[in-house]
Each structure stands twice: as structure tokens, then as C-alpha cells.
């Protein structure tokens, strides 16, 4: 199925494909790391499924930073 049919964001597609620079740019521009697709998966989960530790780490760190900022 296509990404739009799976309700995936550009961040999800880039994370799943291991596109580190695209992921970094999207995170810097405020992409929502908590958004879920039609199966309840987030960008972190999709990155993890592809085994790209660097992309996964970037998304996790960015998501944690946003959560701490919003929570303060």
C-alpha cells in the first residue's frame, strides 16, 4: 500500500527508508514525532523496524526534547 493510504507522514516514510538528512531536516522544521499511521506506528517504530539506529536515535532524542519542553 502507498504511504498516503497508510496515513504515513513524510517523517515516517523518511525514517523507514533510513534517510538521515531528510529526517534531520524534518525534525528541525517541527515534524510531529508522535503521529501514528493506520497501524499505530510512529516514525521511531518504523525506523526501528528497518534497523537504522542513527535515524531512530535522532527521532527519539528529538521527541524527548519536545516532550520535556512542552511538559515544563
CSV table of C-alpha atoms in Angstrom, one decimal:
chain,number,residue,atom,x,y,z
A,1,UNK,CA,0.0,0.0,0.0
A,2,UNK,CA,1.1,3.5,-0.6
A,3,UNK,CA,2.2,5.8,2.2
A,4,UNK,CA,-0.8,8.1,1.9
A,5,UNK,CA,-3.1,5.1,2.2
A,6,UNK,CA,-1.3,4.0,5.3
A,7,UNK,CA,-1.7,7.6,6.7
A,8,UNK,CA,2.1,8.0,7.0
A,9,UNK,CA,3.7,11.4,7.3
A,10,UNK,CA,6.8,12.4,5.3
A,11,UNK,CA,8.8,11.9,8.5
A,12,UNK,CA,7.6,8.3,8.8
A,13,UNK,CA,8.5,7.5,5.2
A,14,UNK,CA,11.9,9.0,5.6
A,15,UNK,CA,12.6,7.3,8.9
A,16,UNK,CA,11.5,3.9,7.5
A,17,UNK,CA,13.8,4.4,4.4
A,18,UNK,CA,16.8,5.4,6.6
A,19,UNK,CA,17.0,8.9,5.0
A,20,UNK,CA,19.1,10.5,7.8
A,21,UNK,CA,19.4,14.0,6.3
A,22,UNK,CA,15.7,14.2,5.4
A,23,UNK,CA,14.8,13.1,8.9
A,24,UNK,CA,17.1,15.7,10.4
A,25,UNK,CA,15.6,18.5,8.3
A,26,UNK,CA,12.0,17.4,9.0
A,27,UNK,CA,12.7,17.3,12.8
A,28,UNK,CA,14.4,20.8,12.7
A,29,UNK,CA,11.2,22.1,10.9
A,30,UNK,CA,9.0,20.7,13.6
A,31,UNK,CA,7.7,17.4,12.3
A,32,UNK,CA,5.4,15.6,14.7
A,33,UNK,CA,7.3,12.6,16.1
A,34,UNK,CA,4.2,11.3,17.9
A,35,UNK,CA,2.0,11.0,14.9
A,36,UNK,CA,0.8,7.4,14.2
A,37,UNK,CA,-0.1,5.7,11.0
A,38,UNK,CA,-3.1,3.5,10.4
A,39,UNK,CA,-1.4,0.6,12.4
A,40,UNK,CA,-0.5,2.8,15.3
A,41,UNK,CA,3.2,3.0,14.4
A,42,UNK,CA,5.3,6.2,14.8
A,43,UNK,CA,8.4,7.3,13.0
A,44,UNK,CA,10.5,5.8,15.8
A,45,UNK,CA,8.9,2.4,15.4
A,46,UNK,CA,9.3,2.5,11.6
A,47,UNK,CA,13.0,3.4,11.9
A,48,UNK,CA,13.4,0.6,14.4
A,49,UNK,CA,11.8,-1.9,12.0
A,50,UNK,CA,14.5,-1.0,9.4
A,51,UNK,CA,17.3,-1.3,11.9
A,52,UNK,CA,18.7,2.2,11.3
A,53,UNK,CA,20.0,3.1,14.8
A,54,UNK,CA,21.1,6.6,13.8
A,55,UNK,CA,17.6,7.6,12.5
A,56,UNK,CA,15.9,6.0,15.4
A,57,UNK,CA,18.1,7.8,17.9
A,58,UNK,CA,17.6,11.2,16.2
A,59,UNK,CA,13.8,10.8,16.3
A,60,UNK,CA,13.8,9.6,19.9
A,61,UNK,CA,16.1,12.4,21.1
A,62,UNK,CA,14.1,15.0,19.2
A,63,UNK,CA,10.8,13.6,20.6
A,64,UNK,CA,12.1,13.6,24.1
A,65,UNK,CA,13.4,17.2,23.8
A,66,UNK,CA,9.9,18.3,22.6
A,67,UNK,CA,8.2,16.4,25.4
A,68,UNK,CA,10.4,18.0,28.0
A,69,UNK,CA,9.9,21.5,26.6
A,70,UNK,CA,6.1,21.1,26.4
A,71,UNK,CA,5.9,19.5,29.8
A,72,UNK,CA,7.8,22.3,31.5
